[in-house]
Amino acid sequence: MTEMLFASQILLWVAVIALGVLVAALARQVGVLHERIAPAGALTLHQKVSVGDAVPAMQLATIDGRNVRVGGRREGRSQLVFFVAPDCPVCKSLLPVLKSVASAESQWLDTVLASDGDELAQHHMVAAFGLEAFPFVLSESLGRGLGVSKLPYGVLIDEAGRIASLGLINSREHLESLFEAKERGVASIQDYLTRRDREA
């Protein structure tokens, strides 16, 4: 009986050690995989505009009767044009994020919301999400001119009136990647990572 108990204890310790080795190996593989997975940036779709293209200044009316200038040279300030729609669930989930980011980056960034369609629905969305501080324009031509095909979509225009970065926005990470791409002087975070891998 004692011999069987001793043998079972040995087998148990062998199993525990083997399990520990397997967990360590798995943890190492997860670490390797994490290093290989690049941070996701805003997805740039096939569009007719590119980073570096000039955005001519446009005077547009907002839904509350004000005027806002989109594009063109802006002294010391960049401009984010964020395209949304009342019937877009992802857009609605990102509006609190947009408000937070716009507030945090307000020293250098002006944010404009853009859409098209039913003006009454846009007013309801503005009221529901507390977006009164943002200029909100309804302009199908603005969306077409900036190559917007899916929502939510962001276009960051730099101080010189040129597109600094753009892409489909599905998360806070995507939104912040527009700023990161501008800071690094690249078309997108994916472009930066591709260049870095080539140089490595």
PDB file of C-alpha atoms in Angstrom:
ATOM      1  CA  MET A   1       0.000   0.000   0.000  1.00  0.00           C
ATOM      2  CA  THR A   2       2.799   2.377   0.927  1.00  0.00           C
ATOM      3  CA  GLU A   3       4.587   1.573  -2.337  1.00  0.00           C
ATOM      4  CA  MET A   4       1.442   2.400  -4.359  1.00  0.00           C
ATOM      5  CA  LEU A   5       1.002   5.699  -2.516  1.00  0.00           C
ATOM      6  CA  PHE A   6       4.642   6.569  -3.123  1.00  0.00           C
ATOM      7  CA  ALA A   7       4.310   5.717  -6.848  1.00  0.00           C
ATOM      8  CA  SER A   8       1.160   7.806  -7.195  1.00  0.00           C
ATOM      9  CA  GLN A   9       2.928  10.764  -5.533  1.00  0.00           C
ATOM     10  CA  ILE A  10       5.811  10.443  -7.982  1.00  0.00           C
ATOM     11  CA  LEU A  11       3.413  10.274 -10.940  1.00  0.00           C
ATOM     12  CA  LEU A  12       1.546  13.312  -9.622  1.00  0.00           C
ATOM     13  CA  TRP A  13       4.761  15.340  -9.341  1.00  0.00           C
ATOM     14  CA  VAL A  14       5.823  14.262 -12.835  1.00  0.00           C
ATOM     15  CA  ALA A  15       2.430  15.436 -14.160  1.00  0.00           C
ATOM     16  CA  VAL A  16       2.724  18.769 -12.315  1.00  0.00           C
ATOM     17  CA  ILE A  17       6.233  19.366 -13.676  1.00  0.00           C
ATOM     18  CA  ALA A  18       5.150  18.436 -17.216  1.00  0.00           C
ATOM     19  CA  LEU A  19       2.173  20.788 -16.935  1.00  0.00           C
ATOM     20  CA  GLY A  20       4.445  23.581 -15.704  1.00  0.00           C
ATOM     21  CA  VAL A  21       6.759  23.064 -18.695  1.00  0.00           C
ATOM     22  CA  LEU A  22       3.777  23.149 -21.082  1.00  0.00           C
ATOM     23  CA  VAL A  23       2.421  26.361 -19.519  1.00  0.00           C
ATOM     24  CA  ALA A  24       5.854  28.007 -19.775  1.00  0.00           C
ATOM     25  CA  ALA A  25       6.133  26.977 -23.439  1.00  0.00           C
ATOM     26  CA  LEU A  26       2.632  28.260 -24.149  1.00  0.00           C
ATOM     27  CA  ALA A  27       3.370  31.574 -22.409  1.00  0.00           C
ATOM     28  CA  ARG A  28       6.506  31.960 -24.526  1.00  0.00           C
ATOM     29  CA  GLN A  29       4.533  31.335 -27.731  1.00  0.00           C
ATOM     30  CA  VAL A  30       1.889  33.870 -26.697  1.00  0.00           C
ATOM     31  CA  GLY A  31       4.689  36.409 -26.135  1.00  0.00           C
ATOM     32  CA  VAL A  32       6.176  35.707 -29.566  1.00  0.00           C
ATOM     33  CA  LEU A  33       2.741  36.030 -31.178  1.00  0.00           C
ATOM     34  CA  HIS A  34       2.112  39.309 -29.347  1.00  0.00           C
ATOM     35  CA  GLU A  35       5.370  40.733 -30.718  1.00  0.00           C
ATOM     36  CA  ARG A  36       4.440  39.720 -34.247  1.00  0.00           C
ATOM     37  CA  ILE A  37       0.968  41.245 -34.158  1.00  0.00           C
ATOM     38  CA  ALA A  38       1.268  44.905 -35.124  1.00  0.00           C
ATOM     39  CA  PRO A  39      -0.981  47.507 -33.553  1.00  0.00           C
ATOM     40  CA  ALA A  40      -3.977  48.093 -35.758  1.00  0.00           C
ATOM     41  CA  GLY A  41      -4.438  51.508 -37.259  1.00  0.00           C
ATOM     42  CA  ALA A  42      -7.265  53.087 -39.178  1.00  0.00           C
ATOM     43  CA  LEU A  43      -8.006  50.998 -42.250  1.00  0.00           C
ATOM     44  CA  THR A  44      -7.308  52.947 -45.410  1.00  0.00           C
ATOM     45  CA  LEU A  45      -9.690  51.806 -48.106  1.00  0.00           C
ATOM     46  CA  HIS A  46      -9.331  52.188 -51.838  1.00  0.00           C
ATOM     47  CA  GLN A  47     -10.156  55.836 -52.294  1.00  0.00           C
ATOM     48  CA  LYS A  48      -9.563  58.604 -54.793  1.00  0.00           C
ATOM     49  CA  VAL A  49      -7.626  60.772 -52.341  1.00  0.00           C
ATOM     50  CA  SER A  50      -4.282  60.051 -50.715  1.00  0.00           C
ATOM     51  CA  VAL A  51      -2.153  61.316 -47.896  1.00  0.00           C
ATOM     52  CA  GLY A  52      -0.461  64.525 -49.026  1.00  0.00           C
ATOM     53  CA  ASP A  53      -3.331  65.657 -51.274  1.00  0.00           C
ATOM     54  CA  ALA A  54      -4.435  69.252 -50.766  1.00  0.00           C
ATOM     55  CA  VAL A  55      -7.946  69.833 -49.453  1.00  0.00           C
ATOM     56  CA  PRO A  56      -9.229  73.116 -50.876  1.00  0.00           C
ATOM     57  CA  ALA A  57     -10.974  75.391 -48.384  1.00  0.00           C
ATOM     58  CA  MET A  58     -14.757  74.985 -48.396  1.00  0.00           C
ATOM     59  CA  GLN A  59     -17.246  77.134 -46.517  1.00  0.00           C
ATOM     60  CA  LEU A  60     -20.067  74.906 -45.332  1.00  0.00           C
ATOM     61  CA  ALA A  61     -23.219  75.575 -43.344  1.00  0.00           C
ATOM     62  CA  THR A  62     -23.726  73.618 -40.141  1.00  0.00           C
ATOM     63  CA  ILE A  63     -27.073  72.150 -39.123  1.00  0.00           C
ATOM     64  CA  ASP A  64     -27.465  74.839 -36.465  1.00  0.00           C
ATOM     65  CA  GLY A  65     -27.009  77.688 -38.952  1.00  0.00           C
ATOM     66  CA  ARG A  66     -23.344  78.521 -38.399  1.00  0.00           C
ATOM     67  CA  ASN A  67     -20.611  78.454 -41.032  1.00  0.00           C
ATOM     68  CA  VAL A  68     -17.454  76.381 -40.826  1.00  0.00           C
ATOM     69  CA  ARG A  69     -14.434  76.216 -43.089  1.00  0.00           C
ATOM     70  CA  VAL A  70     -13.243  72.727 -43.953  1.00  0.00           C
ATOM     71  CA  GLY A  71      -9.804  72.281 -45.496  1.00  0.00           C
ATOM     72  CA  GLY A  72      -7.374  74.929 -46.607  1.00  0.00           C
ATOM     73  CA  ARG A  73      -4.386  76.264 -44.703  1.00  0.00           C
ATOM     74  CA  ARG A  74      -4.959  76.761 -40.983  1.00  0.00           C
ATOM     75  CA  GLU A  75      -2.454  78.660 -38.877  1.00  0.00           C
ATOM     76  CA  GLY A  76      -0.983  76.217 -36.354  1.00  0.00           C
ATOM     77  CA  ARG A  77      -4.031  73.947 -36.197  1.00  0.00           C
ATOM     78  CA  SER A  78      -5.076  70.679 -37.768  1.00  0.00           C
ATOM     79  CA  GLN A  79      -8.634  69.634 -38.508  1.00  0.00           C
ATOM     80  CA  LEU A  80     -10.305  66.260 -38.069  1.00  0.00           C
ATOM     81  CA  VAL A  81     -13.352  65.648 -40.240  1.00  0.00           C
ATOM     82  CA  PHE A  82     -15.248  62.735 -38.724  1.00  0.00           C
ATOM     83  CA  PHE A  83     -17.996  61.185 -40.847  1.00  0.00           C
ATOM     84  CA  VAL A  84     -20.918  59.629 -38.951  1.00  0.00           C
ATOM     85  CA  ALA A  85     -24.556  58.683 -39.462  1.00  0.00           C
ATOM     86  CA  PRO A  86     -27.523  58.301 -37.079  1.00  0.00           C
ATOM     87  CA  ASP A  87     -28.209  54.765 -38.335  1.00  0.00           C
ATOM     88  CA  CYS A  88     -24.598  53.585 -37.825  1.00  0.00           C
ATOM     89  CA  PRO A  89     -24.226  51.641 -34.533  1.00  0.00           C
ATOM     90  CA  VAL A  90     -20.405  51.798 -34.613  1.00  0.00           C
ATOM     91  CA  CYS A  91     -20.578  55.569 -35.107  1.00  0.00           C
ATOM     92  CA  LYS A  92     -22.771  55.909 -32.028  1.00  0.00           C
ATOM     93  CA  SER A  93     -20.449  53.754 -29.931  1.00  0.00           C
ATOM     94  CA  LEU A  94     -17.489  55.935 -30.949  1.00  0.00           C
ATOM     95  CA  LEU A  95     -19.072  59.334 -30.277  1.00  0.00           C
ATOM     96  CA  PRO A  96     -18.121  59.364 -26.551  1.00  0.00           C
ATOM     97  CA  VAL A  97     -14.576  58.374 -27.573  1.00  0.00           C
ATOM     98  CA  LEU A  98     -14.494  61.153 -30.151  1.00  0.00           C
ATOM     99  CA  LYS A  99     -15.600  63.705 -27.555  1.00  0.00           C
ATOM    100  CA  SER A 100     -12.884  62.551 -25.164  1.00  0.00           C
ATOM    101  CA  VAL A 101     -10.136  62.563 -27.805  1.00  0.00           C
ATOM    102  CA  ALA A 102     -11.211  65.932 -29.230  1.00  0.00           C
ATOM    103  CA  SER A 103     -11.083  67.442 -25.747  1.00  0.00           C
ATOM    104  CA  ALA A 104      -7.647  65.951 -25.034  1.00  0.00           C
ATOM    105  CA  GLU A 105      -6.218  67.173 -28.365  1.00  0.00           C
ATOM    106  CA  SER A 106      -8.003  70.559 -28.441  1.00  0.00           C
ATOM    107  CA  GLN A 107      -4.754  72.558 -28.202  1.00  0.00           C
ATOM    108  CA  TRP A 108      -3.880  71.688 -31.790  1.00  0.00           C
ATOM    109  CA  LEU A 109      -6.986  70.062 -33.283  1.00  0.00           C
ATOM    110  CA  ASP A 110     -10.383  71.298 -34.479  1.00  0.00           C
ATOM    111  CA  THR A 111     -13.032  68.621 -34.987  1.00  0.00           C
ATOM    112  CA  VAL A 112     -15.878  68.768 -37.502  1.00  0.00           C
ATOM    113  CA  LEU A 113     -18.637  66.167 -37.757  1.00  0.00           C
ATOM    114  CA  ALA A 114     -20.009  65.433 -41.207  1.00  0.00           C
ATOM    115  CA  SER A 115     -22.842  63.397 -42.626  1.00  0.00           C
ATOM    116  CA  ASP A 116     -25.641  63.523 -45.187  1.00  0.00           C
ATOM    117  CA  GLY A 117     -29.265  62.470 -45.268  1.00  0.00           C
ATOM    118  CA  ASP A 118     -32.131  63.363 -42.974  1.00  0.00           C
ATOM    119  CA  GLU A 119     -31.358  66.566 -41.076  1.00  0.00           C
ATOM    120  CA  LEU A 120     -33.902  65.857 -38.338  1.00  0.00           C
ATOM    121  CA  ALA A 121     -32.202  62.527 -37.554  1.00  0.00           C
ATOM    122  CA  GLN A 122     -28.870  64.351 -37.303  1.00  0.00           C
ATOM    123  CA  HIS A 123     -30.372  66.846 -34.826  1.00  0.00           C
ATOM    124  CA  HIS A 124     -31.662  63.961 -32.704  1.00  0.00           C
ATOM    125  CA  MET A 125     -28.194  62.363 -32.687  1.00  0.00           C
ATOM    126  CA  VAL A 126     -26.543  65.657 -31.713  1.00  0.00           C
ATOM    127  CA  ALA A 127     -28.976  66.094 -28.807  1.00  0.00           C
ATOM    128  CA  ALA A 128     -28.736  62.455 -27.683  1.00  0.00           C
ATOM    129  CA  PHE A 129     -24.934  62.442 -27.543  1.00  0.00           C
ATOM    130  CA  GLY A 130     -24.297  66.046 -26.498  1.00  0.00           C
ATOM    131  CA  LEU A 131     -22.453  67.030 -29.664  1.00  0.00           C
ATOM    132  CA  GLU A 132     -23.518  70.688 -29.697  1.00  0.00           C
ATOM    133  CA  ALA A 133     -19.908  71.875 -29.279  1.00  0.00           C
ATOM    134  CA  PHE A 134     -18.897  70.404 -32.647  1.00  0.00           C
ATOM    135  CA  PRO A 135     -19.669  71.996 -36.002  1.00  0.00           C
ATOM    136  CA  PHE A 136     -21.883  69.465 -37.815  1.00  0.00           C
ATOM    137  CA  VAL A 137     -22.254  69.722 -41.579  1.00  0.00           C
ATOM    138  CA  LEU A 138     -24.516  67.870 -43.997  1.00  0.00           C
ATOM    139  CA  SER A 139     -22.631  67.587 -47.267  1.00  0.00           C
ATOM    140  CA  GLU A 140     -22.685  64.666 -49.653  1.00  0.00           C
ATOM    141  CA  SER A 141     -20.111  66.415 -51.844  1.00  0.00           C
ATOM    142  CA  LEU A 142     -17.657  66.660 -48.914  1.00  0.00           C
ATOM    143  CA  GLY A 143     -17.854  62.912 -48.352  1.00  0.00           C
ATOM    144  CA  ARG A 144     -17.441  62.179 -52.051  1.00  0.00           C
ATOM    145  CA  GLY A 145     -14.566  64.669 -52.340  1.00  0.00           C
ATOM    146  CA  LEU A 146     -12.688  62.995 -49.474  1.00  0.00           C
ATOM    147  CA  GLY A 147     -13.334  59.475 -50.785  1.00  0.00           C
ATOM    148  CA  VAL A 148     -15.559  58.290 -47.938  1.00  0.00           C
ATOM    149  CA  SER A 149     -17.218  54.958 -48.724  1.00  0.00           C
ATOM    150  CA  LYS A 150     -17.913  53.445 -45.279  1.00  0.00           C
ATOM    151  CA  LEU A 151     -18.605  54.841 -41.828  1.00  0.00           C
ATOM    152  CA  PRO A 152     -17.326  55.882 -39.387  1.00  0.00           C
ATOM    153  CA  TYR A 153     -14.497  57.503 -41.318  1.00  0.00           C
ATOM    154  CA  GLY A 154     -11.922  60.079 -40.293  1.00  0.00           C
ATOM    155  CA  VAL A 155      -9.819  62.473 -42.346  1.00  0.00           C
ATOM    156  CA  LEU A 156      -7.075  64.436 -40.590  1.00  0.00           C
ATOM    157  CA  ILE A 157      -6.084  67.625 -42.417  1.00  0.00           C
ATOM    158  CA  ASP A 158      -2.809  69.233 -41.366  1.00  0.00           C
ATOM    159  CA  GLU A 159      -1.942  72.900 -40.875  1.00  0.00           C
ATOM    160  CA  ALA A 160      -0.976  73.277 -44.534  1.00  0.00           C
ATOM    161  CA  GLY A 161      -4.396  72.049 -45.708  1.00  0.00           C
ATOM    162  CA  ARG A 162      -3.144  68.641 -46.822  1.00  0.00           C
ATOM    163  CA  ILE A 163      -4.425  65.218 -45.848  1.00  0.00           C
ATOM    164  CA  ALA A 164      -2.167  63.949 -43.057  1.00  0.00           C
ATOM    165  CA  SER A 165      -3.957  60.617 -42.525  1.00  0.00           C
ATOM    166  CA  LEU A 166      -7.326  59.020 -43.129  1.00  0.00           C
ATOM    167  CA  GLY A 167      -9.194  55.784 -42.695  1.00  0.00           C
ATOM    168  CA  LEU A 168     -12.089  53.734 -41.421  1.00  0.00           C
ATOM    169  CA  ILE A 169     -12.418  54.138 -37.644  1.00  0.00           C
ATOM    170  CA  ASN A 170     -13.760  51.263 -35.543  1.00  0.00           C
ATOM    171  CA  SER A 171     -12.075  51.931 -32.191  1.00  0.00           C
ATOM    172  CA  ARG A 172     -10.242  54.517 -30.108  1.00  0.00           C
ATOM    173  CA  GLU A 173      -6.999  52.904 -31.269  1.00  0.00           C
ATOM    174  CA  HIS A 174      -7.942  53.541 -34.907  1.00  0.00           C
ATOM    175  CA  LEU A 175      -8.795  57.163 -34.157  1.00  0.00           C
ATOM    176  CA  GLU A 176      -5.543  57.797 -32.312  1.00  0.00           C
ATOM    177  CA  SER A 177      -3.596  56.101 -35.106  1.00  0.00           C
ATOM    178  CA  LEU A 178      -4.535  59.038 -37.363  1.00  0.00           C
ATOM    179  CA  PHE A 179      -2.657  61.366 -35.009  1.00  0.00           C
ATOM    180  CA  GLU A 180       0.241  58.937 -34.656  1.00  0.00           C
ATOM    181  CA  ALA A 181       0.577  58.654 -38.436  1.00  0.00           C
ATOM    182  CA  LYS A 182       0.655  62.470 -38.748  1.00  0.00           C
ATOM    183  CA  GLU A 183       3.265  62.750 -36.020  1.00  0.00           C
ATOM    184  CA  ARG A 184       5.491  60.157 -37.687  1.00  0.00           C
ATOM    185  CA  GLY A 185       4.984  61.638 -41.151  1.00  0.00           C
ATOM    186  CA  VAL A 186       3.636  58.432 -42.674  1.00  0.00           C
ATOM    187  CA  ALA A 187       0.481  57.558 -44.590  1.00  0.00           C
ATOM    188  CA  SER A 188      -0.689  55.086 -41.947  1.00  0.00           C
ATOM    189  CA  ILE A 189       0.559  53.051 -39.021  1.00  0.00           C
ATOM    190  CA  GLN A 190       0.669  50.022 -41.336  1.00  0.00           C
ATOM    191  CA  ASP A 191       2.929  51.989 -43.695  1.00  0.00           C
ATOM    192  CA  TYR A 192       5.232  52.902 -40.798  1.00  0.00           C
ATOM    193  CA  LEU A 193       5.463  49.270 -39.622  1.00  0.00           C
ATOM    194  CA  THR A 194       6.163  48.049 -43.164  1.00  0.00           C
ATOM    195  CA  ARG A 195       9.006  50.552 -43.526  1.00  0.00           C
ATOM    196  CA  ARG A 196      10.407  49.617 -40.122  1.00  0.00           C
ATOM    197  CA  ASP A 197      10.373  45.913 -40.994  1.00  0.00           C
ATOM    198  CA  ARG A 198      12.178  46.585 -44.263  1.00  0.00           C
ATOM    199  CA  GLU A 199      14.870  48.584 -42.497  1.00  0.00           C
ATOM    200  CA  ALA A 200      15.327  45.930 -39.780  1.00  0.00           C
TER     201      ALA A 200
END
